[in-house]
């Protein structure tokens, strides 16, 4: 008869090694998920211009991977701006089955096919994971004729075209909806809003400061420096509660009498047909990043909410968000 205790003692070192391998970062690649790793240069595809929250997410992810020697190949950031993310989607679409290409993805990719600006959308890529949610604000020049959020609502109720809004992308995207959804709930005819597209949030802010447009629809953190310098004022924010710091005195839409809160999420996706092993590899990278101390300090500085999701959770979340946004776009007459 075999002595079970002796067998256990004899295999303890090997078992300990196996358990160690099946923890943390190595779990997805060494324990049932294959041993895939990038064999050629990794491409981080940015659909926006340098300087915005998408660019910051990519840069931090790239730095984390390089600092921790996650892969042994070079990595590059490719800027494929324009067409509300459509140019980036076309580029990624040429890499079907590719495992080394990661597209920075946001709520823009839920709507740009519906609005006729792209032949493809989030359903044509492979969700890899969500890293965070962010909130959006409306900011005006310090000397703007628009006094505050209530004044904005009243002006737009009387004349929806009287205020010009600038934002990254084109009408119908996630930033446009960050204003359109609450303004519609406030009784404004959002089909008549004056909107001006820009290549990034910082460009829209520059246009406001130059007097070219009245207001910028941007991620909350993008306005911090201009508010601190006294050049801009933030008049609304989209979350369910006030963000801290320089936004602590800025009312939410709900505080303005509009029963709406709004957040968008950012993460990464791969080309259609990305292998399971590659998805697991990139999931592990994002999961490890989500626990990193420096990353979480940046979340706080950027006023982002950490909401790490795996590829499967990412897909489910987008399915739910897509249904909501499609219904709003149809109601607002923006679907083509």
Coordinates of C-alpha atoms in Angstrom, one line a residue:
X1 CA 0.0 0.0 0.0
X2 CA 1.2 3.5 -0.9
X3 CA 1.8 5.8 2.1
X4 CA -0.2 9.0 1.3
X5 CA 1.8 11.0 3.8
X6 CA 5.1 10.1 2.2
X7 CA 3.7 10.9 -1.3
X8 CA 2.6 14.3 -0.1
X9 CA 5.9 15.1 1.6
X10 CA 7.8 13.9 -1.5
X11 CA 5.9 16.2 -3.8
X12 CA 5.6 19.2 -1.5
X13 CA 8.4 21.3 -3.2
X14 CA 6.9 20.7 -6.7
X15 CA 3.4 21.6 -5.4
X16 CA 4.7 24.7 -3.7
X17 CA 6.2 25.8 -7.0
X18 CA 3.0 25.1 -8.9
X19 CA 1.0 27.1 -6.4
X20 CA 3.4 30.0 -6.6
X21 CA 3.1 30.0 -10.4
X22 CA -0.7 30.0 -10.1
X23 CA -0.9 33.2 -8.2
X24 CA -1.0 36.8 -9.2
X25 CA 0.5 37.8 -12.5
X26 CA 1.6 34.3 -13.6
X27 CA -1.9 32.8 -13.1
X28 CA -3.4 33.6 -16.4
X29 CA -0.4 32.5 -18.5
X30 CA 0.9 29.5 -16.6
X31 CA -2.2 27.9 -15.2
X32 CA -4.6 26.8 -17.9
X33 CA -4.4 29.9 -20.1
X34 CA -1.4 29.0 -22.2
X35 CA 2.1 30.6 -22.2
X36 CA 1.5 33.2 -24.9
X37 CA 3.5 36.5 -24.7
X38 CA 4.1 39.2 -27.3
X39 CA 6.5 38.1 -30.0
X40 CA 6.7 41.4 -31.8
X41 CA 6.4 45.1 -31.0
X42 CA 3.3 46.0 -29.0
X43 CA 1.1 48.8 -30.4
X44 CA -1.0 51.0 -28.2
X45 CA -3.5 52.7 -30.6
X46 CA -4.7 56.1 -29.5
X47 CA -7.9 57.4 -31.2
X48 CA -7.4 60.9 -29.7
X49 CA -4.7 63.5 -29.9
X50 CA -2.0 63.8 -27.2
X51 CA -2.9 65.3 -23.8
X52 CA -6.3 63.9 -22.9
X53 CA -7.4 61.2 -20.5
X54 CA -7.1 58.5 -23.2
X55 CA -3.5 59.5 -23.8
X56 CA -2.7 59.5 -20.1
X57 CA -4.2 56.0 -19.6
X58 CA -2.1 54.7 -22.5
X59 CA 1.1 56.3 -21.3
X60 CA 0.6 55.0 -17.7
X61 CA -0.1 51.5 -18.9
X62 CA 2.9 51.5 -21.2
X63 CA 5.2 52.8 -18.5
X64 CA 3.9 50.2 -16.0
X65 CA 4.5 47.4 -18.5
X66 CA 8.0 48.6 -19.3
X67 CA 9.0 49.3 -15.7
X68 CA 7.9 45.8 -14.6
X69 CA 9.4 44.1 -17.7
X70 CA 6.0 42.6 -18.6
X71 CA 7.1 41.8 -22.1
X72 CA 10.5 41.6 -23.9
X73 CA 9.6 43.5 -27.0
X74 CA 9.4 47.2 -27.8
X75 CA 6.1 49.1 -27.4
X76 CA 4.9 52.1 -29.3
X77 CA 2.0 54.6 -29.1
X78 CA 0.3 55.2 -32.5
X79 CA -2.0 58.2 -32.8
X80 CA -4.9 57.4 -35.2
X81 CA -7.1 60.4 -34.7
X82 CA -10.2 61.5 -36.5
X83 CA -13.7 60.4 -37.5
X84 CA -14.7 60.1 -33.9
X85 CA -12.5 57.0 -33.4
X86 CA -13.3 55.6 -36.9
X87 CA -9.7 56.0 -38.2
X88 CA -8.4 54.1 -35.2
X89 CA -11.0 51.4 -35.7
X90 CA -10.1 51.0 -39.4
X91 CA -6.4 50.6 -38.4
X92 CA -7.2 47.9 -35.8
X93 CA -9.5 46.2 -38.2
X94 CA -6.6 45.5 -40.5
X95 CA -5.0 43.5 -37.7
X96 CA -7.7 40.8 -37.4
X97 CA -6.4 37.9 -35.3
X98 CA -3.5 40.1 -34.1
X99 CA -2.4 39.8 -30.5
X100 CA 0.0 42.6 -30.0
X101 CA -2.3 45.5 -30.9
X102 CA -4.3 47.2 -28.1
X103 CA -6.9 49.9 -28.8
X104 CA -7.7 52.5 -26.1
X105 CA -11.5 52.3 -26.0
X106 CA -14.1 54.4 -24.4
X107 CA -17.9 55.1 -24.7
X108 CA -17.2 56.8 -28.1
X109 CA -17.0 53.3 -29.7
X110 CA -20.5 52.6 -28.5
X111 CA -22.1 55.3 -30.6
X112 CA -20.0 56.2 -33.7
X113 CA -21.5 53.5 -35.9
X114 CA -25.0 54.5 -34.9
X115 CA -24.3 58.1 -35.8
X116 CA -22.9 57.1 -39.2
X117 CA -19.3 58.1 -38.6
X118 CA -17.8 54.7 -38.7
X119 CA -18.4 51.4 -40.4
X120 CA -17.5 49.5 -37.2
X121 CA -17.9 49.8 -33.5
X122 CA -17.1 48.0 -30.2
X123 CA -18.8 44.8 -31.6
X124 CA -15.9 44.5 -34.1
X125 CA -13.1 44.3 -31.6
X126 CA -12.2 42.0 -28.7
X127 CA -12.9 43.5 -25.2
X128 CA -9.8 43.1 -23.0
X129 CA -10.7 45.1 -19.9
X130 CA -12.0 48.3 -18.3
X131 CA -9.7 50.2 -15.9
X132 CA -11.8 53.2 -14.7
X133 CA -14.8 55.4 -14.9
X134 CA -14.6 59.1 -15.2
X135 CA -16.9 62.0 -14.9
X136 CA -17.4 65.1 -17.1
X137 CA -17.9 68.8 -16.6
X138 CA -18.9 71.9 -18.4
X139 CA -16.4 74.6 -18.2
X140 CA -16.5 78.3 -19.3
X141 CA -14.1 81.2 -19.4
X142 CA -13.8 83.0 -16.0
X143 CA -15.4 86.1 -17.6
X144 CA -18.2 84.2 -19.4
X145 CA -21.7 85.7 -19.7
X146 CA -22.9 82.3 -18.4
X147 CA -23.1 82.8 -14.6
X148 CA -23.6 79.2 -13.4
X149 CA -25.4 75.9 -14.2
X150 CA -28.8 77.3 -13.6
X151 CA -28.1 80.2 -15.9
X152 CA -26.9 77.8 -18.6
X153 CA -30.1 75.8 -18.4
X154 CA -32.3 78.9 -18.6
X155 CA -30.4 80.3 -21.6
X156 CA -30.7 77.0 -23.5
X157 CA -34.4 76.6 -22.7
X158 CA -35.0 79.9 -24.3
X159 CA -32.6 79.4 -27.3
X160 CA -30.8 76.0 -27.5
X161 CA -28.4 77.3 -30.1
X162 CA -27.2 80.3 -28.0
X163 CA -24.3 78.5 -26.4
X164 CA -21.5 76.8 -28.4
X165 CA -20.0 73.6 -26.9
X166 CA -16.7 72.1 -27.9
X167 CA -15.6 68.5 -27.1
X168 CA -13.4 65.7 -28.4
X169 CA -15.2 63.9 -31.3
X170 CA -18.4 64.5 -33.0
X171 CA -22.1 64.9 -32.0
X172 CA -23.6 61.7 -30.5
X173 CA -20.4 60.6 -28.8
X174 CA -20.0 60.0 -25.1
X175 CA -18.9 63.6 -24.3
X176 CA -21.8 65.1 -26.3
X177 CA -24.2 62.9 -24.4
X178 CA -22.6 64.0 -21.1
X179 CA -24.4 67.3 -21.7
X180 CA -27.2 66.3 -24.1
X181 CA -28.7 63.7 -21.7
X182 CA -29.1 66.1 -18.7
X183 CA -30.0 69.1 -20.8
X184 CA -32.8 67.1 -22.5
X185 CA -34.0 66.1 -19.0
X186 CA -34.0 69.8 -18.2
X187 CA -36.3 70.6 -21.0
X188 CA -33.8 71.7 -23.7
X189 CA -34.2 70.8 -27.3
X190 CA -30.7 69.2 -27.7
X191 CA -31.1 68.7 -31.4
X192 CA -30.6 72.5 -31.8
X193 CA -27.4 72.7 -29.7
X194 CA -24.4 74.3 -31.2
X195 CA -21.5 71.8 -31.1
X196 CA -17.9 72.1 -32.4
X197 CA -15.7 69.0 -32.6
X198 CA -12.0 68.9 -31.6
X199 CA -9.3 66.4 -31.6
X200 CA -9.0 66.3 -27.8
X201 CA -10.4 67.9 -24.6
X202 CA -7.4 70.2 -24.2
X203 CA -8.0 71.6 -27.7
X204 CA -11.6 72.4 -26.7
X205 CA -10.4 74.2 -23.6
X206 CA -7.9 76.2 -25.6
X207 CA -10.8 77.2 -27.9
X208 CA -12.8 78.4 -24.9
X209 CA -9.9 80.4 -23.5
X210 CA -9.4 82.0 -27.0
X211 CA -13.1 83.1 -27.1
X212 CA -13.9 80.8 -30.1
X213 CA -16.6 78.9 -28.3
X214 CA -18.5 79.3 -25.0
X215 CA -18.1 76.1 -23.2
X216 CA -16.0 72.9 -23.1
X217 CA -17.4 69.4 -22.4
X218 CA -14.4 67.6 -21.0
X219 CA -13.2 65.1 -18.4
X220 CA -13.2 66.7 -14.9
X221 CA -9.4 66.7 -14.4
X222 CA -8.7 68.5 -17.7
X223 CA -9.9 71.8 -16.2
X224 CA -7.9 71.8 -13.0
X225 CA -5.0 74.0 -14.0
X226 CA -7.1 76.5 -15.8
X227 CA -9.5 76.8 -12.8
X228 CA -6.5 77.1 -10.4
X229 CA -5.1 80.0 -12.5
X230 CA -8.4 81.8 -12.5
X231 CA -8.9 81.5 -16.2
X232 CA -11.9 79.1 -16.2
X233 CA -15.0 78.2 -14.1
X234 CA -16.6 74.8 -14.0
X235 CA -20.4 75.2 -13.8
X236 CA -21.7 71.5 -13.7
X237 CA -20.4 68.0 -13.1
X238 CA -22.0 64.7 -14.2
X239 CA -21.5 62.4 -11.2
X240 CA -23.9 61.5 -8.5
X241 CA -21.9 63.4 -5.9
X242 CA -19.5 66.3 -6.0
X243 CA -15.9 65.4 -6.7
X244 CA -13.3 66.7 -4.2
X245 CA -10.8 69.4 -4.5
X246 CA -11.4 72.2 -7.0
X247 CA -14.8 70.7 -7.9
X248 CA -16.1 70.6 -4.3
X249 CA -18.1 73.8 -4.8
X250 CA -19.5 72.8 -8.2
X251 CA -23.1 71.4 -8.2
X252 CA -24.1 68.1 -9.8
X253 CA -26.9 68.0 -12.3
X254 CA -29.1 66.6 -9.6
X255 CA -28.4 69.6 -7.4
X256 CA -29.5 71.8 -10.3
X257 CA -32.9 70.0 -10.3
X258 CA -32.0 67.6 -13.2
X259 CA -32.4 63.9 -12.1
X260 CA -29.4 62.6 -14.1
X261 CA -25.9 61.3 -13.3
X262 CA -23.5 60.1 -16.0
X263 CA -20.1 58.4 -16.1
X264 CA -18.1 56.8 -18.9
X265 CA -15.5 54.1 -18.8
X266 CA -12.1 53.5 -20.4
X267 CA -10.0 50.5 -21.1
X268 CA -8.5 48.4 -23.9
X269 CA -9.7 46.1 -26.7
X270 CA -7.8 44.0 -29.2
X271 CA -8.6 43.2 -32.8
X272 CA -11.4 40.9 -33.8
X273 CA -10.1 37.3 -33.4
X274 CA -7.5 38.0 -30.7
X275 CA -6.6 34.6 -29.1
X276 CA -7.9 33.5 -25.7
X277 CA -4.3 33.3 -24.5
X278 CA -3.6 36.8 -25.6
X279 CA -6.8 38.1 -24.0
X280 CA -5.8 36.4 -20.7
X281 CA -2.3 37.9 -20.9
X282 CA -3.6 41.4 -21.4
X283 CA -6.3 40.9 -18.7
X284 CA -3.5 40.0 -16.3
X285 CA -1.5 43.1 -17.2
X286 CA -4.6 45.3 -16.6
X287 CA -5.5 43.5 -13.4
X288 CA -2.0 43.9 -12.0
X289 CA -2.0 47.6 -13.1
X290 CA -5.3 48.1 -11.3
X291 CA -3.6 47.2 -8.0
X292 CA -0.5 49.2 -8.5
X293 CA 0.1 52.0 -5.9
X294 CA 1.3 54.5 -8.4
X295 CA -1.6 53.8 -10.7
X296 CA -4.1 54.3 -7.9
X297 CA -2.4 57.6 -6.9
X298 CA -2.9 58.7 -10.5
X299 CA -6.6 57.6 -10.3
X300 CA -7.0 60.0 -7.3
X301 CA -5.1 62.8 -9.0
X302 CA -7.2 62.4 -12.2
X303 CA -10.5 62.0 -10.3
X304 CA -11.1 58.6 -11.9
X305 CA -13.0 55.7 -10.2
X306 CA -11.2 52.4 -10.3
X307 CA -13.6 49.8 -11.7
X308 CA -11.3 47.0 -13.1
X309 CA -13.3 44.6 -15.4
X310 CA -12.1 41.5 -17.2
X311 CA -12.7 41.1 -20.9
X312 CA -16.0 39.2 -20.2
X313 CA -17.2 41.8 -17.8
X314 CA -16.2 44.5 -20.2
X315 CA -18.3 42.9 -22.9
X316 CA -21.3 42.6 -20.7
X317 CA -21.0 46.2 -19.5
X318 CA -20.8 47.5 -23.0
X319 CA -23.8 45.5 -24.1
X320 CA -25.8 47.1 -21.3
X321 CA -24.5 50.6 -22.0
X322 CA -25.0 50.2 -25.7
X323 CA -28.7 49.5 -25.3
X324 CA -29.1 52.6 -23.1
X325 CA -27.2 54.9 -25.4
X326 CA -28.9 53.6 -28.6
X327 CA -32.3 54.3 -27.1
X328 CA -31.2 57.9 -26.2
X329 CA -29.7 58.5 -29.6
X330 CA -32.9 57.2 -31.4
X331 CA -35.0 59.5 -29.2
X332 CA -32.7 62.5 -29.9
X333 CA -32.8 61.9 -33.6
X334 CA -29.0 61.3 -33.9
X335 CA -29.1 57.7 -35.4
X336 CA -28.4 57.6 -39.1

